Short mmCIF file of C-alpha atoms in Angstrom, two decimals:
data_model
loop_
_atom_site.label_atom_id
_atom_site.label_comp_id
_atom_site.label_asym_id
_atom_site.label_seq_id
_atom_site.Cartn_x
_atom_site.Cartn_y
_atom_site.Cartn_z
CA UNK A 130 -4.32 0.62 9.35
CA UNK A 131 -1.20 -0.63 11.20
CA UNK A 132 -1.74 -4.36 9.86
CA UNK A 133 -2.49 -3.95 6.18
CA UNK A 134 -1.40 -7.36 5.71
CA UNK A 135 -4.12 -8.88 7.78
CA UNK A 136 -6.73 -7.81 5.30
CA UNK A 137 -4.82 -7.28 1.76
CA UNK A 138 -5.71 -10.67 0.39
CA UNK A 139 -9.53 -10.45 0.94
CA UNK A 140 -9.23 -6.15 -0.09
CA UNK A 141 -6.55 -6.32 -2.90
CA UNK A 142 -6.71 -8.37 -6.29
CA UNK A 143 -4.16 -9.99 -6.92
CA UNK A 144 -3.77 -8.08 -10.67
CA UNK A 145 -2.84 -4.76 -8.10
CA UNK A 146 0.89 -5.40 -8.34
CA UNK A 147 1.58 -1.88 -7.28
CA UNK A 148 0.25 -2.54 -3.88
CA UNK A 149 2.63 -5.57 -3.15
CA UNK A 150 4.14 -3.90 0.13
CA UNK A 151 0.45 -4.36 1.67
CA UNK A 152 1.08 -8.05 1.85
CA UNK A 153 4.05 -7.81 4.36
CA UNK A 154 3.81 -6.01 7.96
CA UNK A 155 4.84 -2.25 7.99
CA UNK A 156 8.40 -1.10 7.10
CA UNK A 157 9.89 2.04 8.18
CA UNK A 158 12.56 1.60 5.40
CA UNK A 159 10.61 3.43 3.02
CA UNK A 160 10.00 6.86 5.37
CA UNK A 161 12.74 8.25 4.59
CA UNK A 162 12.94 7.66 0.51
CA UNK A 163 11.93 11.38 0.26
CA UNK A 164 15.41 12.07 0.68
CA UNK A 165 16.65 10.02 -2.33
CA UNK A 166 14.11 10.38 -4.69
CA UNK A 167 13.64 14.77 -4.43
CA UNK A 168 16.25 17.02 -5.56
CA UNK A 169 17.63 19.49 -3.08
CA UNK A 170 15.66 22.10 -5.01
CA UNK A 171 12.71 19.85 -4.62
CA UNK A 172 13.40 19.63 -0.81
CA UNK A 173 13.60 23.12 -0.22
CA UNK A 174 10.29 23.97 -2.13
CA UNK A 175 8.48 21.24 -0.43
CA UNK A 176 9.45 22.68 3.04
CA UNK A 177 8.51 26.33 2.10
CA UNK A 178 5.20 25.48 0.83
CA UNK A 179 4.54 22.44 3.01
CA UNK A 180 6.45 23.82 5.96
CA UNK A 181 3.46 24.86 8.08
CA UNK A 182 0.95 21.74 7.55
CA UNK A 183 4.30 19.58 7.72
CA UNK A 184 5.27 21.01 11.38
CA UNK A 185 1.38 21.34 12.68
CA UNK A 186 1.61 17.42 12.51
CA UNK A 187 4.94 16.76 14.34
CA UNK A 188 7.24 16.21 11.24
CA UNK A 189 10.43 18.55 11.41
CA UNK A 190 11.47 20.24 8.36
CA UNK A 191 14.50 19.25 6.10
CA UNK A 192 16.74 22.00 5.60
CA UNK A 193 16.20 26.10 7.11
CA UNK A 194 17.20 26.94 3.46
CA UNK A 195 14.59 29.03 1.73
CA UNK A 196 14.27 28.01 -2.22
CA UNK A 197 14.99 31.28 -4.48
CA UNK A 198 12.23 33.52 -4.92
CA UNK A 199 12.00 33.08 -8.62
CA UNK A 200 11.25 29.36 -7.07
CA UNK A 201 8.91 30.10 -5.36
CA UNK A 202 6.60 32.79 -7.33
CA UNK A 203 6.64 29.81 -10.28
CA UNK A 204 5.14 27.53 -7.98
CA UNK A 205 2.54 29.25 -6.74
CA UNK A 206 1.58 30.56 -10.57
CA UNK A 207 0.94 27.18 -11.38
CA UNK A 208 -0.62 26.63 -8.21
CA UNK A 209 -2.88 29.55 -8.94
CA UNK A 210 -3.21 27.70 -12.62
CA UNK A 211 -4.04 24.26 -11.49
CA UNK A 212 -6.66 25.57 -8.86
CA UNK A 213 -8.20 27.56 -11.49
CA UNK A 214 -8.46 24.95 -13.74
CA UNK A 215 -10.21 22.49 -10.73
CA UNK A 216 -12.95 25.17 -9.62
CA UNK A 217 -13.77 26.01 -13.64
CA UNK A 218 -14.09 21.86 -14.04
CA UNK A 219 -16.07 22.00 -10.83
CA UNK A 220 -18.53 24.94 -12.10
CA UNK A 221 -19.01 23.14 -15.62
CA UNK A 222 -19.87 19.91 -13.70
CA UNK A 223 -22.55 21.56 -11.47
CA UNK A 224 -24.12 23.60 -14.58
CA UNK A 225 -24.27 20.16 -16.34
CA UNK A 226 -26.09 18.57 -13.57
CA UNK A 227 -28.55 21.67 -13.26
CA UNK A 228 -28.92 21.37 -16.87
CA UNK A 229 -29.57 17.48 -17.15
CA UNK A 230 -32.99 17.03 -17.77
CA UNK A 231 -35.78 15.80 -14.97
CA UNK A 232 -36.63 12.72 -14.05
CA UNK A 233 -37.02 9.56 -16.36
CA UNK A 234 -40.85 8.51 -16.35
CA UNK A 235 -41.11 4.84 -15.50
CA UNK A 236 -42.83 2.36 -17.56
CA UNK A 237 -43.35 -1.19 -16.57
CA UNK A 238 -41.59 -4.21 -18.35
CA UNK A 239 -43.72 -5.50 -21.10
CA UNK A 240 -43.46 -8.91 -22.25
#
């Protein structure tokens, strides 16, 4: 994992242009891109959600400023929403596969 380059011409096509960093040895250039590419607002929500995992793995957290509270309750609605959503696609998938009929009989080729 600390040498993608070793292995990203045999695991990669070369059609994957997205995955062109692979190629070349690790950067640490791009760690810190977070900072550039969120909003403050972005930031803050991020660290109040995320704040807990983020620390329990050694990362420090951005800013001690909590987001708004208005911030914070529309997150987790559409949290609530989008999890929702996943276990109802989840329950429709498992009804479809009780629901699929048995097994296929075989037949041997003819011919």
């Amino acid at each position: 994992m600390t040498e993608p380059h070793r292995v990203a011409g045999m695991a990669l096509p070369a059609r994957r242009t997205w995955h062109r960093r692979t190629h070349s040895a690790l950067d640490i250039s791009r760690a810190v891109t977070w900072t550039i590419r969120l909003t403050p607002h972005q930031i803050r929500l991020s660290g109040a959600v995320l704040g807990e995992r983020l620390t329990s793995h050694g990362y420090g957290l951005a800013g001690a400023v909590r987001p708004d509270p208005a911030e914070l309750l529309r997150y987790r609605r559409v949290e609530v929403l989008r999890r929702a959503a996943h276990a109802e696609r989840r329950t429709l998938d498992r009804l479809a596969r009780i629901r699929e009929p048995g097994p296929v009989a075989c037949r041997p080729a003819t011919g």
